Amino acid sequence: MILVRVLAIESSCDESAAAVLDDRAGLLAHELFSQIELHRAHGGVVPELASRDHVRRLLPLVRQALTHSRTSAEELAGVAYTAGPGLIGALLTGAALARSLAYAWRVPAIGVHHLEGHLLAPLLEPDPPPFPHLALLVSGGHTMLIEVTAVGAYRLLGQTRDDAAGEAFDKSAKLLGLPYPGGPQLAELAGHGTADAVRLPRPMLDRAGLEFSFSGLKTAVLHAARDQAPDAQRRADLARAVQEAIVETLTAKALRALDYTGLDVLVVSGGVGANLALRERLTAAVGQRGGRVYYPRLEFCTDNAAMIAVAGLARLSAGQYDGLAIEARAQWPLESLPPLVAH
Ligand SMILES: Nc1ncnc2c1ncn2[C@@H]1O[C@H](COP(=O)(O)OP(=O)(O)OP(=O)(O)O)[C@@H](O)[C@H]1O
Ligand SMILES: [Mg+2]
């Protein structure tokens, strides 16, 4: 019995992370350092600062992951890393480290697609989703509906034409004076808002198809906040209206995609999947149709290395890994991934 164990590194944006995953024993360690404090003063991620901080953080996180999982270099079958999409400088710090470690340890390096990581994060749960399923990937940079027939078999059904759902949360939060990253803060403030006190548009909901558009939402928030200097209650009402508009739109389109594909299993991943109002609404709506929704645990909705390890292990097991070049891609269409056919 050959055990396959991988080390994984994530550095695509503002989280530095390392994890160790074993195909039999499961997730043995996952370490993460969030750069939120570093970027807060600037109101958003500053790419150069992110890269420099990854350089400082990654190696200690790798050491911690190896120590906590009691793993020696000889026990590793490969080093997975996020190769894209993401901030190119940030990606290159992880790519260079992973590639160098793999070279020194004489094991393959596996360049992982970040979105495949998000899509496979729910596989880390004790009750993982079955295949085929529909995935709603809602992160800071992406909003996508994807038909997932198997690990590695992804068909993009629809995506946002402009802002991602997470971006809509973050930009609206900024307009309401909330600190970066606004999504979770806006969700918290929405809890104090009155339902239907403010109504914001639901872009493209009335149109057929599975595409999204969220950029109009921030403009609507801007106007609503300008018309009337918002007091505390008005800000909470606006936050509630933003959350409501995003949740209703995502739910309606996810249901539409379930109808379209004939699937009854929905998987939600990416940072916005941590939003409790969205979870509640989707679980109820899909449950009513006799289907079921699966989520990663909250900490694996946002960026982490555990999900990169899942995708890395799957690719390595199928004999897919990279050469000696240090490779990273800022843009990388999910559909261009090779199918995963196990050896
Ligand atoms: N509870 C929440 N409610 C709403 N939004 C949330 C919540 N928690 C996190 N988010 C949002 O999730 C996003 C971060 O998610 P994630 O880490 O998956 O994105 P990313 O890695 O920056 O983007 P991508 O994966 O597309 O490159 C942010 O926009 C953040 O505001
Ligand atoms: Mg991400």
mmCIF file of C-alpha atoms and ligand atoms in Angstrom:
data_model
loop_
_atom_site.group_PDB
_atom_site.id
_atom_site.type_symbol
_atom_site.label_atom_id
_atom_site.label_comp_id
_atom_site.label_asym_id
_atom_site.label_seq_id
_atom_site.Cartn_x
_atom_site.Cartn_y
_atom_site.Cartn_z
ATOM 1 C CA MET A 1 0.000 0.000 0.000
ATOM 2 C CA ILE A 2 1.589 3.261 -1.166
ATOM 3 C CA LEU A 3 0.629 6.321 0.794
ATOM 4 C CA VAL A 4 0.503 9.571 -1.128
ATOM 5 C CA ARG A 5 1.137 12.706 0.862
ATOM 6 C CA VAL A 6 1.531 16.214 -0.476
ATOM 7 C CA LEU A 7 2.560 19.586 0.855
ATOM 8 C CA ALA A 8 0.548 22.482 -0.590
ATOM 9 C CA ILE A 9 1.237 26.206 -0.718
ATOM 10 C CA GLU A 10 -1.271 29.005 -1.406
ATOM 11 C CA SER A 11 -0.213 32.586 -2.159
ATOM 12 C CA SER A 12 -2.550 33.876 -4.893
ATOM 13 C CA CYS A 13 -3.786 36.963 -3.070
ATOM 14 C CA ASP A 14 -3.571 38.126 0.538
ATOM 15 C CA GLU A 15 -3.483 34.824 2.409
ATOM 16 C CA SER A 16 -0.241 32.899 2.889
ATOM 17 C CA ALA A 17 -0.973 29.256 3.626
ATOM 18 C CA ALA A 18 0.537 25.768 3.779
ATOM 19 C CA ALA A 19 -1.086 22.372 4.302
ATOM 20 C CA VAL A 20 -0.274 18.675 4.343
ATOM 21 C CA LEU A 21 -2.788 16.177 2.955
ATOM 22 C CA ASP A 22 -2.531 12.391 2.904
ATOM 23 C CA ASP A 23 -4.747 10.328 0.621
ATOM 24 C CA ARG A 24 -5.567 7.855 3.397
ATOM 25 C CA ALA A 25 -5.173 9.794 6.640
ATOM 26 C CA GLY A 26 -6.758 12.989 5.269
ATOM 27 C CA LEU A 27 -5.816 16.527 6.161
ATOM 28 C CA LEU A 28 -2.907 16.428 8.621
ATOM 29 C CA ALA A 29 -2.124 20.135 8.974
ATOM 30 C CA HIS A 30 -3.208 23.474 7.606
ATOM 31 C CA GLU A 31 -1.601 26.783 8.505
ATOM 32 C CA LEU A 32 -2.633 30.240 7.400
ATOM 33 C CA PHE A 33 -1.555 33.815 7.823
ATOM 34 C CA SER A 34 -3.979 36.492 6.671
ATOM 35 C CA GLN A 35 -2.534 39.818 5.516
ATOM 36 C CA ILE A 36 -5.774 41.691 6.216
ATOM 37 C CA GLU A 37 -4.168 44.028 8.751
ATOM 38 C CA LEU A 38 -1.354 44.855 6.327
ATOM 39 C CA HIS A 39 -3.750 45.963 3.576
ATOM 40 C CA ARG A 40 -6.491 47.541 5.705
ATOM 41 C CA ALA A 41 -4.822 50.965 5.843
ATOM 42 C CA HIS A 42 -4.939 51.029 2.012
ATOM 43 C CA GLY A 43 -8.584 49.968 1.704
ATOM 44 C CA GLY A 44 -7.714 46.949 -0.454
ATOM 45 C CA VAL A 45 -4.951 44.536 -1.420
ATOM 46 C CA VAL A 46 -1.699 46.219 -2.509
ATOM 47 C CA PRO A 47 -0.067 43.610 -4.786
ATOM 48 C CA GLU A 48 3.556 44.517 -4.056
ATOM 49 C CA LEU A 49 2.990 44.479 -0.296
ATOM 50 C CA ALA A 50 1.236 41.122 -0.641
ATOM 51 C CA SER A 51 4.190 39.588 -2.525
ATOM 52 C CA ARG A 52 6.727 40.874 -0.021
ATOM 53 C CA ASP A 53 4.760 39.529 2.901
ATOM 54 C CA HIS A 54 4.343 36.101 1.281
ATOM 55 C CA VAL A 55 8.139 35.940 1.013
ATOM 56 C CA ARG A 56 8.350 36.489 4.790
ATOM 57 C CA ARG A 57 5.497 34.170 5.780
ATOM 58 C CA LEU A 58 5.510 31.146 3.511
ATOM 59 C CA LEU A 59 8.587 29.263 4.661
ATOM 60 C CA PRO A 60 7.696 29.438 8.392
ATOM 61 C CA LEU A 61 4.163 28.258 7.501
ATOM 62 C CA VAL A 62 5.595 25.324 5.532
ATOM 63 C CA ARG A 63 7.804 24.405 8.520
ATOM 64 C CA GLN A 64 4.773 24.569 10.840
ATOM 65 C CA ALA A 65 2.661 22.421 8.522
ATOM 66 C CA LEU A 66 5.405 19.781 8.334
ATOM 67 C CA THR A 67 5.937 19.842 12.111
ATOM 68 C CA HIS A 68 2.246 19.698 12.989
ATOM 69 C CA SER A 69 1.669 16.830 10.578
ATOM 70 C CA ARG A 70 4.878 15.056 11.741
ATOM 71 C CA THR A 71 5.930 14.823 8.124
ATOM 72 C CA SER A 72 9.514 14.573 6.938
ATOM 73 C CA ALA A 73 10.553 15.549 3.425
ATOM 74 C CA GLU A 74 11.096 11.852 2.536
ATOM 75 C CA GLU A 75 7.405 11.163 3.145
ATOM 76 C CA LEU A 76 6.212 13.696 0.569
ATOM 77 C CA ALA A 77 5.205 12.592 -2.921
ATOM 78 C CA GLY A 78 4.921 16.127 -4.260
ATOM 79 C CA VAL A 79 4.643 19.843 -3.575
ATOM 80 C CA ALA A 80 1.464 21.505 -4.841
ATOM 81 C CA TYR A 81 1.159 25.244 -5.216
ATOM 82 C CA THR A 82 -1.346 27.734 -6.584
ATOM 83 C CA ALA A 83 -0.127 28.518 -10.101
ATOM 84 C CA GLY A 84 -3.005 30.891 -10.961
ATOM 85 C CA PRO A 85 -5.187 32.763 -11.474
ATOM 86 C CA GLY A 86 -4.267 35.545 -9.058
ATOM 87 C CA LEU A 87 -1.804 38.377 -8.467
ATOM 88 C CA ILE A 88 1.228 37.459 -10.520
ATOM 89 C CA GLY A 89 3.855 38.618 -8.010
ATOM 90 C CA ALA A 90 2.097 36.853 -5.158
ATOM 91 C CA LEU A 91 1.729 33.673 -7.214
ATOM 92 C CA LEU A 92 5.419 33.708 -8.124
ATOM 93 C CA THR A 93 6.511 33.725 -4.463
ATOM 94 C CA GLY A 94 4.611 30.468 -3.856
ATOM 95 C CA ALA A 95 5.648 29.005 -7.195
ATOM 96 C CA ALA A 96 9.333 29.721 -6.567
ATOM 97 C CA LEU A 97 9.228 28.238 -3.070
ATOM 98 C CA ALA A 98 7.241 25.142 -4.075
ATOM 99 C CA ARG A 99 9.379 24.506 -7.147
ATOM 100 C CA SER A 100 12.604 24.913 -5.136
ATOM 101 C CA LEU A 101 11.458 22.584 -2.358
ATOM 102 C CA ALA A 102 10.303 20.010 -4.906
ATOM 103 C CA TYR A 103 13.681 20.226 -6.651
ATOM 104 C CA ALA A 104 15.616 19.843 -3.402
ATOM 105 C CA TRP A 105 13.435 16.938 -2.268
ATOM 106 C CA ARG A 106 13.410 15.304 -5.729
ATOM 107 C CA VAL A 107 9.637 15.144 -5.986
ATOM 108 C CA PRO A 108 7.263 16.649 -8.561
ATOM 109 C CA ALA A 109 5.839 20.147 -8.222
ATOM 110 C CA ILE A 110 2.155 20.441 -9.103
ATOM 111 C CA GLY A 111 0.829 23.814 -10.311
ATOM 112 C CA VAL A 112 -2.781 23.950 -9.136
ATOM 113 C CA HIS A 113 -5.615 26.038 -10.572
ATOM 114 C CA HIS A 114 -6.900 28.173 -7.692
ATOM 115 C CA LEU A 115 -10.536 27.781 -8.717
ATOM 116 C CA GLU A 116 -10.204 24.003 -8.917
ATOM 117 C CA GLY A 117 -9.023 24.289 -5.319
ATOM 118 C CA HIS A 118 -12.140 26.266 -4.342
ATOM 119 C CA LEU A 119 -14.357 23.774 -6.210
ATOM 120 C CA LEU A 120 -12.823 20.782 -4.428
ATOM 121 C CA ALA A 121 -12.711 22.311 -0.920
ATOM 122 C CA PRO A 122 -15.989 20.563 0.108
ATOM 123 C CA LEU A 123 -14.274 17.200 -0.462
ATOM 124 C CA LEU A 124 -12.408 17.828 2.807
ATOM 125 C CA GLU A 125 -15.645 17.485 4.774
ATOM 126 C CA PRO A 126 -16.685 14.195 6.427
ATOM 127 C CA ASP A 127 -19.813 14.097 4.233
ATOM 128 C CA PRO A 128 -18.483 15.177 0.821
ATOM 129 C CA PRO A 129 -20.766 16.005 -2.132
ATOM 130 C CA PRO A 130 -21.465 13.303 -4.732
ATOM 131 C CA PHE A 131 -20.754 13.759 -8.461
ATOM 132 C CA PRO A 132 -22.144 15.040 -10.742
ATOM 133 C CA HIS A 133 -23.141 18.309 -9.131
ATOM 134 C CA LEU A 134 -23.650 21.967 -9.850
ATOM 135 C CA ALA A 135 -21.116 24.336 -8.306
ATOM 136 C CA LEU A 136 -21.800 27.938 -7.402
ATOM 137 C CA LEU A 137 -18.343 29.467 -7.047
ATOM 138 C CA VAL A 138 -18.631 32.827 -5.338
ATOM 139 C CA SER A 139 -15.339 34.414 -4.359
ATOM 140 C CA GLY A 140 -13.687 37.808 -4.315
ATOM 141 C CA GLY A 141 -12.765 37.618 -7.984
ATOM 142 C CA HIS A 142 -15.220 35.123 -9.496
ATOM 143 C CA THR A 143 -18.932 34.339 -9.668
ATOM 144 C CA MET A 144 -19.535 31.196 -11.694
ATOM 145 C CA LEU A 145 -22.023 28.404 -12.175
ATOM 146 C CA ILE A 146 -20.175 25.250 -13.171
ATOM 147 C CA GLU A 147 -21.374 21.761 -14.003
ATOM 148 C CA VAL A 148 -18.942 19.394 -12.267
ATOM 149 C CA THR A 149 -19.271 15.889 -13.688
ATOM 150 C CA ALA A 150 -16.192 14.567 -11.874
ATOM 151 C CA VAL A 151 -12.965 15.900 -10.375
ATOM 152 C CA GLY A 152 -11.345 17.658 -13.337
ATOM 153 C CA ALA A 153 -14.474 17.782 -15.520
ATOM 154 C CA TYR A 154 -15.815 21.319 -15.405
ATOM 155 C CA ARG A 155 -18.291 23.001 -17.733
ATOM 156 C CA LEU A 156 -18.791 26.717 -17.221
ATOM 157 C CA LEU A 157 -22.505 27.530 -17.528
ATOM 158 C CA GLY A 158 -22.474 31.205 -16.634
ATOM 159 C CA GLN A 159 -20.407 33.841 -14.890
ATOM 160 C CA THR A 160 -20.436 37.504 -13.985
ATOM 161 C CA ARG A 161 -20.011 40.074 -16.719
ATOM 162 C CA ASP A 162 -18.418 42.571 -14.358
ATOM 163 C CA ASP A 163 -17.997 42.572 -10.564
ATOM 164 C CA ALA A 164 -17.914 39.308 -8.634
ATOM 165 C CA ALA A 165 -20.363 38.788 -5.765
ATOM 166 C CA GLY A 166 -17.541 39.178 -3.226
ATOM 167 C CA GLU A 167 -16.439 42.370 -4.952
ATOM 168 C CA ALA A 168 -20.031 43.675 -4.758
ATOM 169 C CA PHE A 169 -20.033 42.967 -1.017
ATOM 170 C CA ASP A 170 -16.625 44.636 -0.585
ATOM 171 C CA LYS A 171 -17.317 47.731 -2.702
ATOM 172 C CA SER A 172 -20.750 48.310 -1.133
ATOM 173 C CA ALA A 173 -19.191 47.904 2.299
ATOM 174 C CA LYS A 174 -16.582 50.529 1.446
ATOM 175 C CA LEU A 175 -19.341 52.939 0.391
ATOM 176 C CA LEU A 176 -20.985 52.353 3.761
ATOM 177 C CA GLY A 177 -17.723 53.265 5.502
ATOM 178 C CA LEU A 178 -16.840 49.732 6.601
ATOM 179 C CA PRO A 179 -13.181 48.676 6.754
ATOM 180 C CA TYR A 180 -11.584 46.195 4.332
ATOM 181 C CA PRO A 181 -12.452 43.401 3.686
ATOM 182 C CA GLY A 182 -16.041 44.544 3.737
ATOM 183 C CA GLY A 183 -17.966 41.338 2.991
ATOM 184 C CA PRO A 184 -18.092 39.846 6.497
ATOM 185 C CA GLN A 185 -18.548 43.318 8.071
ATOM 186 C CA LEU A 186 -21.424 44.145 5.752
ATOM 187 C CA ALA A 187 -23.048 40.798 6.614
ATOM 188 C CA GLU A 188 -22.696 41.622 10.313
ATOM 189 C CA LEU A 189 -24.227 45.105 9.835
ATOM 190 C CA ALA A 190 -27.052 43.618 7.720
ATOM 191 C CA GLY A 191 -28.103 41.673 10.815
ATOM 192 C CA HIS A 192 -29.182 45.009 12.368
ATOM 193 C CA GLY A 193 -31.086 46.176 9.291
ATOM 194 C CA THR A 194 -34.826 46.040 8.691
ATOM 195 C CA ALA A 195 -36.031 43.764 5.911
ATOM 196 C CA ASP A 196 -37.374 45.623 2.833
ATOM 197 C CA ALA A 197 -36.624 49.074 4.303
ATOM 198 C CA VAL A 198 -34.593 49.729 1.138
ATOM 199 C CA ARG A 199 -34.914 47.920 -2.178
ATOM 200 C CA LEU A 200 -31.950 47.680 -4.533
ATOM 201 C CA PRO A 201 -31.986 46.347 -8.113
ATOM 202 C CA ARG A 202 -31.433 42.669 -8.947
ATOM 203 C CA PRO A 203 -29.478 43.009 -12.194
ATOM 204 C CA MET A 204 -30.213 40.476 -14.941
ATOM 205 C CA LEU A 205 -32.635 38.518 -12.812
ATOM 206 C CA ASP A 206 -35.457 39.191 -15.228
ATOM 207 C CA ARG A 207 -33.384 38.024 -18.185
ATOM 208 C CA ALA A 208 -33.029 34.423 -19.294
ATOM 209 C CA GLY A 209 -29.623 32.793 -18.936
ATOM 210 C CA LEU A 210 -27.082 32.079 -16.238
ATOM 211 C CA GLU A 211 -24.965 35.216 -16.327
ATOM 212 C CA PHE A 212 -24.590 37.692 -13.493
ATOM 213 C CA SER A 213 -23.903 41.401 -13.256
ATOM 214 C CA PHE A 214 -23.201 43.075 -9.932
ATOM 215 C CA SER A 215 -21.519 46.324 -10.903
ATOM 216 C CA GLY A 216 -24.817 48.267 -10.881
ATOM 217 C CA LEU A 217 -25.328 47.410 -7.246
ATOM 218 C CA LYS A 218 -22.524 49.619 -5.952
ATOM 219 C CA THR A 219 -23.853 52.534 -8.011
ATOM 220 C CA ALA A 220 -27.310 52.015 -6.483
ATOM 221 C CA VAL A 221 -25.733 51.939 -3.004
ATOM 222 C CA LEU A 222 -23.764 55.076 -3.801
ATOM 223 C CA HIS A 223 -26.948 56.940 -4.781
ATOM 224 C CA ALA A 224 -28.974 55.597 -1.847
ATOM 225 C CA ALA A 225 -26.239 56.632 0.582
ATOM 226 C CA ARG A 226 -25.908 60.050 -1.049
ATOM 227 C CA ASP A 227 -29.602 60.921 -1.219
ATOM 228 C CA GLN A 228 -29.847 60.887 2.482
ATOM 229 C CA ALA A 229 -26.885 61.195 4.889
ATOM 230 C CA PRO A 230 -27.128 57.723 6.376
ATOM 231 C CA ASP A 231 -27.565 57.403 10.128
ATOM 232 C CA ALA A 232 -26.734 54.106 11.832
ATOM 233 C CA GLN A 233 -30.130 52.529 11.111
ATOM 234 C CA ARG A 234 -30.110 53.622 7.476
ATOM 235 C CA ARG A 235 -26.627 52.145 6.999
ATOM 236 C CA ALA A 236 -27.814 48.859 8.494
ATOM 237 C CA ASP A 237 -30.905 48.904 6.256
ATOM 238 C CA LEU A 238 -28.717 49.518 3.214
ATOM 239 C CA ALA A 239 -26.364 46.705 4.213
ATOM 240 C CA ARG A 240 -29.375 44.415 4.552
ATOM 241 C CA ALA A 241 -30.647 45.469 1.122
ATOM 242 C CA VAL A 242 -27.239 44.781 -0.490
ATOM 243 C CA GLN A 243 -27.021 41.352 1.085
ATOM 244 C CA GLU A 244 -30.627 40.634 0.110
ATOM 245 C CA ALA A 245 -30.051 41.640 -3.532
ATOM 246 C CA ILE A 246 -26.923 39.473 -3.811
ATOM 247 C CA VAL A 247 -28.459 36.481 -2.011
ATOM 248 C CA GLU A 248 -31.672 36.604 -4.037
ATOM 249 C CA THR A 249 -29.804 36.877 -7.337
ATOM 250 C CA LEU A 250 -27.385 34.042 -6.549
ATOM 251 C CA THR A 251 -30.216 31.812 -5.313
ATOM 252 C CA ALA A 252 -32.448 32.428 -8.339
ATOM 253 C CA LYS A 253 -29.643 31.747 -10.817
ATOM 254 C CA ALA A 254 -28.444 28.648 -8.952
ATOM 255 C CA LEU A 255 -31.994 27.226 -9.040
ATOM 256 C CA ARG A 256 -32.230 28.091 -12.733
ATOM 257 C CA ALA A 257 -28.957 26.210 -13.356
ATOM 258 C CA LEU A 258 -30.236 23.175 -11.424
ATOM 259 C CA ASP A 259 -33.310 23.180 -13.685
ATOM 260 C CA TYR A 260 -31.147 23.568 -16.764
ATOM 261 C CA THR A 261 -28.786 20.701 -15.890
ATOM 262 C CA GLY A 262 -31.347 18.456 -14.213
ATOM 263 C CA LEU A 263 -29.012 18.156 -11.218
ATOM 264 C CA ASP A 264 -30.208 18.205 -7.613
ATOM 265 C CA VAL A 265 -26.903 18.607 -5.768
ATOM 266 C CA LEU A 266 -25.501 22.104 -5.333
ATOM 267 C CA VAL A 267 -22.007 22.826 -4.035
ATOM 268 C CA VAL A 268 -21.205 26.345 -2.878
ATOM 269 C CA SER A 269 -17.591 27.428 -2.551
ATOM 270 C CA GLY A 270 -15.494 30.582 -2.346
ATOM 271 C CA GLY A 271 -15.500 33.327 0.278
ATOM 272 C CA VAL A 272 -19.107 34.464 -0.199
ATOM 273 C CA GLY A 273 -20.113 30.880 0.593
ATOM 274 C CA ALA A 274 -19.334 31.830 4.200
ATOM 275 C CA ASN A 275 -22.299 34.215 4.169
ATOM 276 C CA LEU A 276 -24.907 32.764 6.506
ATOM 277 C CA ALA A 277 -27.891 34.470 4.854
ATOM 278 C CA LEU A 278 -26.864 32.920 1.529
ATOM 279 C CA ARG A 279 -26.410 29.490 3.129
ATOM 280 C CA GLU A 280 -29.826 29.673 4.769
ATOM 281 C CA ARG A 281 -31.596 30.746 1.589
ATOM 282 C CA LEU A 282 -29.909 28.191 -0.657
ATOM 283 C CA THR A 283 -30.370 25.328 1.775
ATOM 284 C CA ALA A 284 -34.093 26.091 2.075
ATOM 285 C CA ALA A 285 -34.695 26.637 -1.657
ATOM 286 C CA VAL A 286 -32.764 23.574 -2.837
ATOM 287 C CA GLY A 287 -34.196 21.466 0.015
ATOM 288 C CA GLN A 288 -37.705 22.389 -1.099
ATOM 289 C CA ARG A 289 -36.971 20.852 -4.483
ATOM 290 C CA GLY A 290 -35.763 17.651 -2.847
ATOM 291 C CA GLY A 291 -32.104 18.487 -3.488
ATOM 292 C CA ARG A 292 -29.201 19.161 -1.170
ATOM 293 C CA VAL A 293 -26.528 21.833 -0.758
ATOM 294 C CA TYR A 294 -22.956 21.130 0.325
ATOM 295 C CA TYR A 295 -20.503 23.708 1.648
ATOM 296 C CA PRO A 296 -16.907 23.646 2.792
ATOM 297 C CA ARG A 297 -16.476 24.499 6.485
ATOM 298 C CA LEU A 298 -16.361 28.285 6.959
ATOM 299 C CA GLU A 299 -12.561 28.550 7.126
ATOM 300 C CA PHE A 300 -12.201 26.668 3.809
ATOM 301 C CA CYS A 301 -14.579 29.011 1.943
ATOM 302 C CA THR A 302 -11.936 31.740 1.755
ATOM 303 C CA ASP A 303 -8.408 31.074 0.472
ATOM 304 C CA ASN A 304 -6.482 28.280 2.160
ATOM 305 C CA ALA A 305 -3.852 25.677 1.275
ATOM 306 C CA ALA A 306 -5.951 22.634 2.255
ATOM 307 C CA MET A 307 -8.070 23.020 -0.894
ATOM 308 C CA ILE A 308 -4.912 23.410 -3.015
ATOM 309 C CA ALA A 309 -3.673 20.149 -1.505
ATOM 310 C CA VAL A 310 -6.911 18.370 -2.539
ATOM 311 C CA ALA A 311 -6.568 19.515 -6.148
ATOM 312 C CA GLY A 312 -2.799 18.858 -6.116
ATOM 313 C CA LEU A 313 -3.225 15.330 -4.794
ATOM 314 C CA ALA A 314 -5.883 14.573 -7.426
ATOM 315 C CA ARG A 315 -3.657 15.844 -10.248
ATOM 316 C CA LEU A 316 -0.551 14.058 -8.922
ATOM 317 C CA SER A 317 -2.473 10.781 -8.547
ATOM 318 C CA ALA A 318 -3.473 11.122 -12.209
ATOM 319 C CA GLY A 319 0.155 11.606 -13.224
ATOM 320 C CA GLN A 320 -0.273 15.311 -13.947
ATOM 321 C CA TYR A 321 2.555 17.471 -12.649
ATOM 322 C CA ASP A 322 4.923 20.127 -13.886
ATOM 323 C CA GLY A 323 8.487 20.363 -15.131
ATOM 324 C CA LEU A 324 11.372 22.325 -13.642
ATOM 325 C CA ALA A 325 10.179 25.783 -14.734
ATOM 326 C CA ILE A 326 8.770 28.166 -12.144
ATOM 327 C CA GLU A 327 5.373 28.828 -13.663
ATOM 328 C CA ALA A 328 2.467 31.041 -12.625
ATOM 329 C CA ARG A 329 -0.388 32.616 -14.589
ATOM 330 C CA ALA A 330 -2.352 35.702 -13.614
ATOM 331 C CA GLN A 331 -5.136 34.614 -16.021
ATOM 332 C CA TRP A 332 -6.005 30.967 -16.482
ATOM 333 C CA PRO A 333 -9.383 29.811 -17.812
ATOM 334 C CA LEU A 334 -10.761 26.905 -15.788
ATOM 335 C CA GLU A 335 -12.022 25.193 -18.941
ATOM 336 C CA SER A 336 -8.449 24.889 -20.249
ATOM 337 C CA LEU A 337 -7.537 22.364 -17.525
ATOM 338 C CA PRO A 338 -6.825 18.883 -18.885
ATOM 339 C CA PRO A 339 -9.365 16.230 -17.955
ATOM 340 C CA LEU A 340 -8.273 14.164 -15.000
ATOM 341 C CA VAL A 341 -7.882 10.577 -16.120
ATOM 342 C CA ALA A 342 -6.301 8.455 -13.423
ATOM 343 C CA HIS A 343 -3.438 6.163 -14.496
HETATM 344 N N1 LIG B 1 -19.602 36.266 5.517
HETATM 345 C C1 LIG B 1 -19.381 36.810 4.332
HETATM 346 N N2 LIG B 1 -20.359 37.473 3.668
HETATM 347 C C2 LIG B 1 -20.141 38.011 2.466
HETATM 348 N N3 LIG B 1 -18.964 37.998 1.842
HETATM 349 C C3 LIG B 1 -17.942 37.359 2.454
HETATM 350 C C4 LIG B 1 -18.095 36.748 3.715
HETATM 351 N N4 LIG B 1 -16.894 36.194 4.061
HETATM 352 C C5 LIG B 1 -16.042 36.476 3.041
HETATM 353 N N5 LIG B 1 -16.673 37.179 2.073
HETATM 354 C C6 LIG B 1 -16.099 37.687 0.817
HETATM 355 O O1 LIG B 1 -15.401 36.665 0.164
HETATM 356 C C7 LIG B 1 -14.344 37.229 -0.620
HETATM 357 C C8 LIG B 1 -13.059 36.502 -0.366
HETATM 358 O O2 LIG B 1 -13.223 35.191 -0.805
HETATM 359 P P1 LIG B 1 -12.032 34.358 -1.442
HETATM 360 O O3 LIG B 1 -10.900 34.316 -0.492
HETATM 361 O O4 LIG B 1 -12.593 33.074 -1.896
HETATM 362 O O5 LIG B 1 -11.756 35.286 -2.690
HETATM 363 P P2 LIG B 1 -10.423 35.580 -3.437
HETATM 364 O O6 LIG B 1 -9.502 34.441 -3.206
HETATM 365 O O7 LIG B 1 -9.978 36.939 -3.082
HETATM 366 O O8 LIG B 1 -10.908 35.571 -4.940
HETATM 367 P P3 LIG B 1 -10.606 34.470 -6.065
HETATM 368 O O9 LIG B 1 -10.651 33.137 -5.401
HETATM 369 O O10 LIG B 1 -11.712 34.670 -7.023
HETATM 370 O O11 LIG B 1 -9.272 34.812 -6.597
HETATM 371 C C9 LIG B 1 -14.275 38.702 -0.244
HETATM 372 O O12 LIG B 1 -14.898 39.458 -1.253
HETATM 373 C C10 LIG B 1 -15.059 38.752 1.068
HETATM 374 O O13 LIG B 1 -15.647 39.991 1.320
HETATM 375 MG MG MG B 2 -9.776 32.511 -3.672
#
